[in-house]
Coordinates of C-alpha atoms and ligand atoms in Angstrom, one line a residue:
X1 CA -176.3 88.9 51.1
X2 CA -174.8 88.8 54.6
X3 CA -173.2 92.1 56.0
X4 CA -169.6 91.8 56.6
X5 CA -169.4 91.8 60.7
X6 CA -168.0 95.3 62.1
X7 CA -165.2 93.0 63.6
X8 CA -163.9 92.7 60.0
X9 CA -164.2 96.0 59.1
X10 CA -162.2 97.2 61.8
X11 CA -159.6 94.0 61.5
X12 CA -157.5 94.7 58.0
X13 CA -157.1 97.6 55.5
X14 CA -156.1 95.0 52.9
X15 CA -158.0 93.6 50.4
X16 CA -158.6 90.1 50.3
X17 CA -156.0 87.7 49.1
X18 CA -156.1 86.3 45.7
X19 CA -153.8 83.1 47.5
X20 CA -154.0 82.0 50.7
X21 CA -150.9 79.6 51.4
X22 CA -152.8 77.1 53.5
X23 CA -151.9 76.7 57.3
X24 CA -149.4 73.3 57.3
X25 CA -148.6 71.1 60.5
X26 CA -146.7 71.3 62.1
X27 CA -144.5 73.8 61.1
X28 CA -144.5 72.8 57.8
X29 CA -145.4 76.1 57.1
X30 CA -143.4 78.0 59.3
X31 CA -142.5 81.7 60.4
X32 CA -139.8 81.9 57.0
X33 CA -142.6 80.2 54.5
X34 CA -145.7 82.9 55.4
X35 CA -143.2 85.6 55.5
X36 CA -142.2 84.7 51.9
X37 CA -146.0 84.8 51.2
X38 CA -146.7 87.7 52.8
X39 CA -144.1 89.6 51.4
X40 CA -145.2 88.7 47.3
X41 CA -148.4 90.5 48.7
X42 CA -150.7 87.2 49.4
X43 CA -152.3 85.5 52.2
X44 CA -148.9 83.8 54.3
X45 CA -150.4 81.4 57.2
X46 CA -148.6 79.6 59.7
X47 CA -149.3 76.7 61.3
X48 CA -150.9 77.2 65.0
X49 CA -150.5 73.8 66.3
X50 CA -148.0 72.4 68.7
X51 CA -146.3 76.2 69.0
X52 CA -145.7 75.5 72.2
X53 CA -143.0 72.3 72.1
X54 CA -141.8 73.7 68.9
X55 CA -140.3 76.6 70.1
X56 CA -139.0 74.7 73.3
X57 CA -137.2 72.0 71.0
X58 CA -135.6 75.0 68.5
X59 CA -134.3 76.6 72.1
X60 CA -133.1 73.3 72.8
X61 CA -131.4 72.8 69.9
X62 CA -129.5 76.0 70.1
X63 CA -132.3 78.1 68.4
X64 CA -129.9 78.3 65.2
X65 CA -129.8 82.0 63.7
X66 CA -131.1 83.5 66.7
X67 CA -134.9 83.8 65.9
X68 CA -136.7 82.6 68.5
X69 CA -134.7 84.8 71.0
X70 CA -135.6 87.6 68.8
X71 CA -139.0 87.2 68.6
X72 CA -139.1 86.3 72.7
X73 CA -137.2 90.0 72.8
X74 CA -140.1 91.7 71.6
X75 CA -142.8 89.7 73.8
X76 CA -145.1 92.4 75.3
X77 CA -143.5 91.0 79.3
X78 CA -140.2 90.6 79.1
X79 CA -140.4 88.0 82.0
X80 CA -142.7 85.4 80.6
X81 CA -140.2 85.8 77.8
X82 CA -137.4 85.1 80.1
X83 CA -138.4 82.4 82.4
X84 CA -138.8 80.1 78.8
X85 CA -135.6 81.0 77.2
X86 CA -134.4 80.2 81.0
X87 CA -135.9 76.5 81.3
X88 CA -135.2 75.6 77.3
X89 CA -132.1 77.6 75.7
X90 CA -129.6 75.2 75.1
X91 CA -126.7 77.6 73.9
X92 CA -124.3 74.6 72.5
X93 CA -127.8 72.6 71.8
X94 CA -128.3 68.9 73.1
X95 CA -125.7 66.5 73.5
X96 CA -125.7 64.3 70.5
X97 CA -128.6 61.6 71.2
X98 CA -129.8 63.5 74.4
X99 CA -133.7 63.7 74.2
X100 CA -136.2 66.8 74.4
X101 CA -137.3 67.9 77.3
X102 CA -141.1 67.4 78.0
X103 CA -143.6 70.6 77.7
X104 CA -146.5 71.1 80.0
X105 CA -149.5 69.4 78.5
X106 CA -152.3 71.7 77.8
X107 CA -155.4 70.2 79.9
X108 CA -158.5 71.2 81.1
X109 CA -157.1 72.6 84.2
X110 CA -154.2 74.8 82.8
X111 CA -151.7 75.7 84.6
X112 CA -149.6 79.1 84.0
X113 CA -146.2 77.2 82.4
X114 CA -148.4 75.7 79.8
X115 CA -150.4 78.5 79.3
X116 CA -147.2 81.2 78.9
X117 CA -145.6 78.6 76.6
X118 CA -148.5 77.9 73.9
X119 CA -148.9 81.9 74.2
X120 CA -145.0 82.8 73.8
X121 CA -144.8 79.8 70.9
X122 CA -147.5 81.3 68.8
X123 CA -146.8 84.7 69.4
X124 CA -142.5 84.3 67.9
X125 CA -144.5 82.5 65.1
X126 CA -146.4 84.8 63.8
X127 CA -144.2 87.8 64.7
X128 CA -141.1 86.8 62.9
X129 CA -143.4 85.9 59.8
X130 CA -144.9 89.8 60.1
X131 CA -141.1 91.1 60.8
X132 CA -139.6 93.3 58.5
X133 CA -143.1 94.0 56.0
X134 CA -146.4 95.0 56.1
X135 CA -148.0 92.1 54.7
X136 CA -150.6 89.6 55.9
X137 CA -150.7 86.7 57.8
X138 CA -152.4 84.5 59.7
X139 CA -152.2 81.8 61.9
X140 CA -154.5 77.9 60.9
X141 CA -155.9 76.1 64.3
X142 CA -157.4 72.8 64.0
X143 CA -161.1 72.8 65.8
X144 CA -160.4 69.4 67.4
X145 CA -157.0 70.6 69.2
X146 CA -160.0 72.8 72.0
X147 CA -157.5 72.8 74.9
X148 CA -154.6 74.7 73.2
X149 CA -157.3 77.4 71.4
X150 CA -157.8 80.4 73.8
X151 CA -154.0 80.5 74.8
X152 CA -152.7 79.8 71.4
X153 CA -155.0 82.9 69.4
X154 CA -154.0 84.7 72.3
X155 CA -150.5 84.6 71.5
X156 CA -151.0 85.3 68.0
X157 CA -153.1 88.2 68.5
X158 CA -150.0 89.8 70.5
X159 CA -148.1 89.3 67.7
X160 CA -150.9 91.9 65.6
X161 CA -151.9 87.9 63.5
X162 CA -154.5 89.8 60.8
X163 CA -156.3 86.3 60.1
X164 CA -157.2 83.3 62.2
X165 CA -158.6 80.2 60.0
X166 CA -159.2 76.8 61.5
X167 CA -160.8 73.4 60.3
X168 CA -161.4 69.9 61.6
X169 CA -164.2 70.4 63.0
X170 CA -167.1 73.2 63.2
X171 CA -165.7 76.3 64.9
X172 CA -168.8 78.0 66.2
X173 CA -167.0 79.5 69.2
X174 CA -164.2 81.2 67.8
X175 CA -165.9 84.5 66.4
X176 CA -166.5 85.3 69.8
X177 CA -163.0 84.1 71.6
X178 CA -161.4 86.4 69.0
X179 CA -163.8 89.5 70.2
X180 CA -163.2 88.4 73.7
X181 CA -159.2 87.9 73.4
X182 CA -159.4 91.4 71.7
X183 CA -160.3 93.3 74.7
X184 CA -157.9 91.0 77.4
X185 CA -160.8 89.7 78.7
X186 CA -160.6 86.7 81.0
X187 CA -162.9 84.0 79.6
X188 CA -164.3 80.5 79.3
X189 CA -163.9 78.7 76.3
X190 CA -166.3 75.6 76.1
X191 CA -164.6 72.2 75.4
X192 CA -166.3 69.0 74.7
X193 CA -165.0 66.3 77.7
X194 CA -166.0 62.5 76.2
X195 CA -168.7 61.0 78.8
X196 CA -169.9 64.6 80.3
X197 CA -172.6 66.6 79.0
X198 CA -171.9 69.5 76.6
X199 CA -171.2 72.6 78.5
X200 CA -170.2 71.3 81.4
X201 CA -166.3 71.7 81.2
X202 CA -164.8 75.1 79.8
X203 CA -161.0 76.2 79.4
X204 CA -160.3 79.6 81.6
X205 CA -158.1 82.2 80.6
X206 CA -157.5 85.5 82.5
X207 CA -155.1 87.7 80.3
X208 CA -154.2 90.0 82.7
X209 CA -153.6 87.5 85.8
X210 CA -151.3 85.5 83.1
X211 CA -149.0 88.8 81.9
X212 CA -149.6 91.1 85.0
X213 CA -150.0 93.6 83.0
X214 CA -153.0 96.1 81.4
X215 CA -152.1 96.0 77.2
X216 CA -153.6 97.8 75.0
X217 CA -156.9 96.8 72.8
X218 CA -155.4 94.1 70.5
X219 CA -156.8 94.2 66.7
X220 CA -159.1 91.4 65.9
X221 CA -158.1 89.0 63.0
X222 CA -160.4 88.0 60.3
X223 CA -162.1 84.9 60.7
X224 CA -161.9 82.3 57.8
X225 CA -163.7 78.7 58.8
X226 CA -162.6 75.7 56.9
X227 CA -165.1 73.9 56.0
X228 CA -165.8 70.8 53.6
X229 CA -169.8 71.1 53.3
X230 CA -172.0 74.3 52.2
X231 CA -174.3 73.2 54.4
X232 CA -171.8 73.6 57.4
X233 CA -170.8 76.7 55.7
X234 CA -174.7 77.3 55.5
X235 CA -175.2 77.0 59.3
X236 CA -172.0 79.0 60.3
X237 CA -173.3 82.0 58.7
X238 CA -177.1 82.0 60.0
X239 CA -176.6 83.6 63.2
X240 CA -174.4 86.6 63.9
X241 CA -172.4 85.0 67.1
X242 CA -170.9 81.6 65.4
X243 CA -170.5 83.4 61.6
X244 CA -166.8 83.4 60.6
X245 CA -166.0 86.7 57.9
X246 CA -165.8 84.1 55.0
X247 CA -164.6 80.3 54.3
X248 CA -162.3 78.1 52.5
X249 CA -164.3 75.6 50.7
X250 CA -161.8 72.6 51.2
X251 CA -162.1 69.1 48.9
X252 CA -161.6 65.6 49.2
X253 CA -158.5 66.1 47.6
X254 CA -156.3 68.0 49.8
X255 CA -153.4 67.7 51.7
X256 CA -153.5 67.1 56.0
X257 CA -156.9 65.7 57.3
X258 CA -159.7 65.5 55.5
X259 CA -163.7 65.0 55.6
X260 CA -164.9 61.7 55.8
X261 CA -166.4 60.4 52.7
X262 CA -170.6 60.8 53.1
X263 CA -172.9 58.1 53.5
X264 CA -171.9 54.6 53.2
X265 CA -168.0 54.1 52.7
X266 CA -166.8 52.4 49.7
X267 CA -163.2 51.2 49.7
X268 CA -161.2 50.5 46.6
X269 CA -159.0 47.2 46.4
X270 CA -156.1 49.2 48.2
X271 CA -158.9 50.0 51.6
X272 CA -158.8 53.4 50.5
X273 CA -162.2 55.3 50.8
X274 CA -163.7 56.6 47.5
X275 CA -164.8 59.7 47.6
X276 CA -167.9 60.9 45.2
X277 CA -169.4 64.0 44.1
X278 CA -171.6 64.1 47.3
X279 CA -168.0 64.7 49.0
X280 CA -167.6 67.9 47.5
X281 CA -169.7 71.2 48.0
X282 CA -172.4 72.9 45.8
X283 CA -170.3 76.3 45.0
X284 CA -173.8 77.8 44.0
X285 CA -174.8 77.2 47.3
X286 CA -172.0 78.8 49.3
X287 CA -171.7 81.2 46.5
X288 CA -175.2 82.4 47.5
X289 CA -174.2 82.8 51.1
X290 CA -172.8 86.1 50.4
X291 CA -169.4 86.1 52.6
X292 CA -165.8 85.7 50.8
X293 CA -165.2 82.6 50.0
X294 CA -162.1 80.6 48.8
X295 CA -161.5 76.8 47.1
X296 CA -158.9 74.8 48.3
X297 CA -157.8 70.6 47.3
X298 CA -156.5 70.6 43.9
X299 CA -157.0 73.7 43.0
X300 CA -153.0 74.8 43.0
X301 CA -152.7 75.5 38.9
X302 CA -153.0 78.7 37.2
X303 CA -156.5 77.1 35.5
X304 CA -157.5 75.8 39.0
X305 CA -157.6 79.8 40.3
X306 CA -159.6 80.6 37.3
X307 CA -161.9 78.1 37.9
X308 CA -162.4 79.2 41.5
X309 CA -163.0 82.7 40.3
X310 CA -165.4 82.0 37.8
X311 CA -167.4 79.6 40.5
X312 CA -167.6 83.2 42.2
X313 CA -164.5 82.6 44.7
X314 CA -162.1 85.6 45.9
X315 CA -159.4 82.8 45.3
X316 CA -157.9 79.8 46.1
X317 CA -156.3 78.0 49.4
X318 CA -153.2 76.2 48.1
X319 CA -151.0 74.0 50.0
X320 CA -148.7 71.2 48.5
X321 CA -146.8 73.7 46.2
X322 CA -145.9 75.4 48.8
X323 CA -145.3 72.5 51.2
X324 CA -142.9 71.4 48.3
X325 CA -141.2 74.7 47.6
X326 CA -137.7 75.7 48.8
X327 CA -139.1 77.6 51.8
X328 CA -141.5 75.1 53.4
X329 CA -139.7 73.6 56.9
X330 CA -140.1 70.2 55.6
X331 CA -136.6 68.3 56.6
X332 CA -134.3 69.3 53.7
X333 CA -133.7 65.5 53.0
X334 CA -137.2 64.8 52.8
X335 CA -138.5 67.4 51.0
X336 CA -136.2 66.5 48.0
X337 CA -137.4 62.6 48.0
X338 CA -140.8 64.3 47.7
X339 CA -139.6 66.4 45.1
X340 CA -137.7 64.1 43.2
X341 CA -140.8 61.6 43.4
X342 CA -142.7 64.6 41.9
X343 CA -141.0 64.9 39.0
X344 CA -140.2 61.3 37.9
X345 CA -144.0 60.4 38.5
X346 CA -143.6 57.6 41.2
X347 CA -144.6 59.7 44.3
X348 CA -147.8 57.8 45.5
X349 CA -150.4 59.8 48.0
X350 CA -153.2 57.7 49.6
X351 CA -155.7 58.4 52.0
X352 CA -155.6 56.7 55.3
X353 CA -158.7 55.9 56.9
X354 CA -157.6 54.9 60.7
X355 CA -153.7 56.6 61.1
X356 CA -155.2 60.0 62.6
X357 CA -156.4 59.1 66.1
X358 CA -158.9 62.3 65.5
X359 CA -160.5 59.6 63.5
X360 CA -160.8 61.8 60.1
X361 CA -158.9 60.6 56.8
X362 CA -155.2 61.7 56.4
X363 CA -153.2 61.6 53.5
X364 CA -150.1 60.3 53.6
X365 CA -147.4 60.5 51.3
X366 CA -145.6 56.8 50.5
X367 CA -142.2 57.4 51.8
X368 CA -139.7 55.3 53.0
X369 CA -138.3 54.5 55.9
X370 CA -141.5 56.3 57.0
X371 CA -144.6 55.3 59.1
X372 CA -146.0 55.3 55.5
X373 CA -144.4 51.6 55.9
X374 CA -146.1 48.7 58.0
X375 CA -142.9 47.7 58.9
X376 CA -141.5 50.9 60.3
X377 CA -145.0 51.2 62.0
X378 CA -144.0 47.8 64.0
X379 CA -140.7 48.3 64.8
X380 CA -141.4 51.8 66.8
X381 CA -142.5 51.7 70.3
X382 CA -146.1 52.8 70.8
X383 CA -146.4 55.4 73.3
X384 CA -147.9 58.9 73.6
X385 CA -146.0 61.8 75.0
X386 CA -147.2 64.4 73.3
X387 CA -151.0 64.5 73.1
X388 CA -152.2 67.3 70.8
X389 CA -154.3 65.1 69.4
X390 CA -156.3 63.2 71.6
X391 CA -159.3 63.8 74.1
X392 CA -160.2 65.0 77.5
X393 CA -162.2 62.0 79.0
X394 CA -164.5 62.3 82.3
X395 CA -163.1 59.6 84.7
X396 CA -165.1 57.5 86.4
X397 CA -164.5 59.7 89.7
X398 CA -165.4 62.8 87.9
X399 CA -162.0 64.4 87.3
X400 CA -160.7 64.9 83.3
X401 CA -158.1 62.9 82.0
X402 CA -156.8 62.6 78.5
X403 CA -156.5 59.7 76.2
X404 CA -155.5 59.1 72.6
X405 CA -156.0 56.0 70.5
X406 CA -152.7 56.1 69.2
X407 CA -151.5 55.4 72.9
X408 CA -151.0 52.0 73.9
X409 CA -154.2 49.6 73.7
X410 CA -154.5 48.6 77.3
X411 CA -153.6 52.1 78.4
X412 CA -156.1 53.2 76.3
X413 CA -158.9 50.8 77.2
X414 CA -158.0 51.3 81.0
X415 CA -159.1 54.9 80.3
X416 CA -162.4 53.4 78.9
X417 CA -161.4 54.0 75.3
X418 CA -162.8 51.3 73.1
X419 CA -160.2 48.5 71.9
X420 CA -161.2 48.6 68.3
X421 CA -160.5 52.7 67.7
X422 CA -156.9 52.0 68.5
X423 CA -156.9 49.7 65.2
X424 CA -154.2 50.9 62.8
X425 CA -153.9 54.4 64.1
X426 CA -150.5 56.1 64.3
X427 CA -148.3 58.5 66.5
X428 CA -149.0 61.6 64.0
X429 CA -147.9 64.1 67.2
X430 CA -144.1 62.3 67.1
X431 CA -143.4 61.9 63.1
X432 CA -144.9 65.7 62.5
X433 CA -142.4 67.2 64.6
X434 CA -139.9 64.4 62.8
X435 CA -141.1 66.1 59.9
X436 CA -139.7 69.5 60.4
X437 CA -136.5 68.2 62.1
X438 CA -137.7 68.2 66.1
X439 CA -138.5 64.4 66.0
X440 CA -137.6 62.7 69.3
X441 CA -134.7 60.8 70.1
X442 CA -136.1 58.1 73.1
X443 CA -133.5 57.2 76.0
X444 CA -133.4 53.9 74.1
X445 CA -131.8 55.7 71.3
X446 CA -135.2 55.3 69.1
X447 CA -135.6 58.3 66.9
X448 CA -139.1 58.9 66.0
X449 CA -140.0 58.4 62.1
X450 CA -141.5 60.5 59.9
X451 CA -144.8 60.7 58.4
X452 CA -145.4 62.9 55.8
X453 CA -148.9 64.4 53.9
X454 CA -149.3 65.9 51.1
X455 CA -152.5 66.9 48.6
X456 CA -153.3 64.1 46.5
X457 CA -153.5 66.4 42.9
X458 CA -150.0 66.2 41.8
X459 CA -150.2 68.2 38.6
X460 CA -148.8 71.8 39.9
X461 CA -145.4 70.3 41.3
X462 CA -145.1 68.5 38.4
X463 CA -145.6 71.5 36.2
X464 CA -143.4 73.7 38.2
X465 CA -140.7 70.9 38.7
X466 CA -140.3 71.0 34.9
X467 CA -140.3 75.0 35.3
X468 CA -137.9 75.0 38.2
X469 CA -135.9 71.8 37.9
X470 CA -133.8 72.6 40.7
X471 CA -137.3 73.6 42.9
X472 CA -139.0 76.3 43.2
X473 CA -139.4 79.0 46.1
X474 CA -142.8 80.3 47.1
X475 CA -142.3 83.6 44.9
X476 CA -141.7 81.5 41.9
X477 CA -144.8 79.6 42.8
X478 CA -146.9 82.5 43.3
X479 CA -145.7 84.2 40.2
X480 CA -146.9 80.9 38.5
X481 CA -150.3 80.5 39.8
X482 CA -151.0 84.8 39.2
X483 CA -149.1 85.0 35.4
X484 CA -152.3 84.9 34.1
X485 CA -154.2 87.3 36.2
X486 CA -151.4 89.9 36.4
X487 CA -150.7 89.4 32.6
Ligands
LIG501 C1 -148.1 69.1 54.5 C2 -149.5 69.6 54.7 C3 -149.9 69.8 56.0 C4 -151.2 70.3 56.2 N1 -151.7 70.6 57.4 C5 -152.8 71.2 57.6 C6 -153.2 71.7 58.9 O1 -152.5 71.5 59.9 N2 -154.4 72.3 59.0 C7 -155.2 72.5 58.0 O2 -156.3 73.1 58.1 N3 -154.9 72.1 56.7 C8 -153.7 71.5 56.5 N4 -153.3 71.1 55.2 C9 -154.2 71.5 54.1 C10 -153.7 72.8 53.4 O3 -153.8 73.9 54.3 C11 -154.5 73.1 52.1 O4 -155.9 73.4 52.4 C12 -154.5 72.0 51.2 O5 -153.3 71.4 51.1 C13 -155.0 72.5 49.8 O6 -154.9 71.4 48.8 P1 -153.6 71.3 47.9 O7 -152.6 70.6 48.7 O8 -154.2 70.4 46.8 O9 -153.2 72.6 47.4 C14 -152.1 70.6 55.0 C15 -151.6 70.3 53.7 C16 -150.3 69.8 53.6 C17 -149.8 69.5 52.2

């Protein structure tokens, strides 16, 4: 049995969630969804990724309701605060069919307007979903999005974020960016450049030359990895600097990105990948580990927590029900088609193979007039503007640049990308923000379509549309999945 780290010790009084509403991007699950959450006494996460534009696009559209000045009112130095709500705040919003206004892009090399955006975004994030209670939340990162890490957490931590999980990758640095961030110190933060050696290039953040000002000791979240494999779970907790203060065990099944199938792919008559039992972990084996662990992909049913329990888990990760619930940030208008194709049956989720340029399987929910459909995919313009998900590259005259497979071909094979990864793969940093009602309008009047994912186990919606015919909130879908514990 592994000792609990004395970082965790000193992080949260609480004991651990039973739920843990899994972290959905972006901004699916949003400040008002992990407040919800929080409040009913579980495990509220918000999504960490692309903070940064989404609170520039709700300034810009008028910040409805007043929140994101709020939370910028309570920002630590009231001038990074101001010079954001300065260059975005839109008081009457955008002219109708007027577009966005470009962010910074986080790169190697950050410069300070990126850096105070990503940490004012995360930072009115998680405080307005910590406003108002003392409940938990915390804040999901994906492993692969390196360049936004250090400032992101940062931000979060301001905002007193008690849990920090990420996943998409193997997130051996981030026990120690948390210790580091905890104490303002100024840092490096490795991140892996295609074509140069490992270790060579490293994101720098200096806390104090940022904020110009000496804070106080921030508290140091808890650290949950995501993970897919116990034997990545396994090597995470071997040695004391990489090991994370517990995991979520996360299946095949599940909503966002996935794992890709082990060993040899086998595709069904549809190209979608099959995944077998060597796709999901031996819960002995993590079991045996000794650190808190939780299940998540299809596990969102009263029977599916039991399960988890009796497999020696603290709990369960869930996420569709809660993407599907009344206080997700879904669009309104979408999130009822996904309801309403919920509860007749004829919702379909797949898994695509090639649409994530991070290269691992996405499911995505068939939905039309969404990117779901071939012939949406052709009719939009292929560009990248955004960038979250793509790579630093070393150019051939040593500097970094950054490419994305979901960028134009030639643009992308000019930056030596190989023609054949940019096969099939989709603009998922332009339909997410669609998603939650930010999506781009181009000055060609193009709006950018959605793309939705969702888990592919259906059977709690279905359950709790029959329940809740008119949907459900979070509450009602926590009070579902505990009735028989609490009972
Ligand atoms: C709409 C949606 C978006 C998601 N986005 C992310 C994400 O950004 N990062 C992540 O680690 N997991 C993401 N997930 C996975 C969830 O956090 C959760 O682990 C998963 O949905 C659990 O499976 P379930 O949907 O069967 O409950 C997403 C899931 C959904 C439904």
């Amino acid at each position: 049995m592994i000792p609990a780290s004395p970082q965790a010790d000193s992080a949260v009084g609480h004991k651990p969630p039973t739920i843990i509403q899994g972290g959905m991007g972006a901004a699916v699950s949003s400040w008002r969804l992990a407040s919800q959450v929080a409040q009913a006494g579980q495990l509220g996460v918000v999504s960490g990724v692309g903070l940064d534009l989404v609170l520039a696009r709700r300034l810009q559209d008028g910040d409805q309701g007043g929140h994101m000045r709020r939370a910028l009112a309570a920002f630590p130095v009231p001038a990074v605060a101001a010079r954001a709500a300065k260059r975005y705040f839109l008081p009457e919003g955008r002219a109708a069919g007027r577009p966005y206004a470009p962010v910074p892009r986080l790169a190697v090399k950050q410069g300070r307007r990126s850096q105070e955006l990503s940490v004012l975004g995360n930072f009115v994030e998680v405080w307005l979903a910590k406003e108002g209670h003392h409940g938990i939340v915390g804040i999901n990162y994906l492993e692969k999005v390196q360049l936004a890490t250090p400032a992101a957490a940062y931000g979060a931590m301001l905002a007193g974020v008690d849990y920090v999980l990420m996943g998409a990758g193997l997130p051996r640095e981030i026990p120690r960016l948390l210790n580091q961030l905890a104490g303002h110190h100024s840092l490096s933060f490795p991140v892996t450049v295609a074509g140069a050696e490992p270790g060579r290039f490293a994101v720098a953040l200096d806390p104090f030359a940022l904020l110009g000002v000496t804070l106080p000791p921030l508290h140091r979240p808890r650290f949950l990895a995501i993970v897919s494999a116990h034997v990545l779970a396994e090597y995470l907790a071997r040695t004391e600097e990489i090991r994370p203060d517990g995991f979520v065990i996360e299946g095949p099944r599940a909503g966002g990105h996935n794992a890709p199938p082990r060993g040899k792919s086998v595709l069904d008559e549809f190209g979608e990948p099959q995944f077998g039992p060597r796709d999901y972990a031996d819960i002995e084996k993590v079991a045996a580990i000794g650190l808190p662990f939780w299940l998540a992909g299809a596990y969102g049913t009263p029977e599916g927590l039991r399960a988890a329990q009796a497999a020696g888990a603290v709990g369960i990760q869930v996420g569709t029900l809660f993407a599907l619930s009344s206080d997700s940030n879904f669009d309104p208008a979408i999130r009822e088609t996904l309801v309403e194709g919920t509860a007749d049956g004829t919702l379909q989720v797949t898994t695509d193979l090639r649409g994530s340029p991070t290269g691992f399987p996405f499911k995505v929910a068939k939905v039309a007039r969404s990117l779901s459909d071939a012939d949406v995919v052709a009719a939009r313009p292929r560009l990248c503007d955004l960038g979250f998900l793509g790579v630093p590259y070393l150019r051939s005259n040593d500097t970094v640049g950054h490419r994305c497979p979901s960028e134009p071909e030639k643009q992308f094979v000019r930056k030596g990308g190989a023609k054949g990864d940019t096969a099939g793969r989709l603009c998922l940093c332009n339909a997410l923000m669609t998603n939650v009602g930010l999506g781009q309008t181009r000055a060609t009047g193009y709006v950018e379509k959605p793309l939705v994912t969702l888990g592919a186990d259906l059977d709690g919606p279905q359950r709790l549309a029959v329940l809740h015919p008119d949907g459900w909130t979070a509450h009602q879908a926590l009070a579902w999945l505990l009735e028989p514990i609490e009972s």
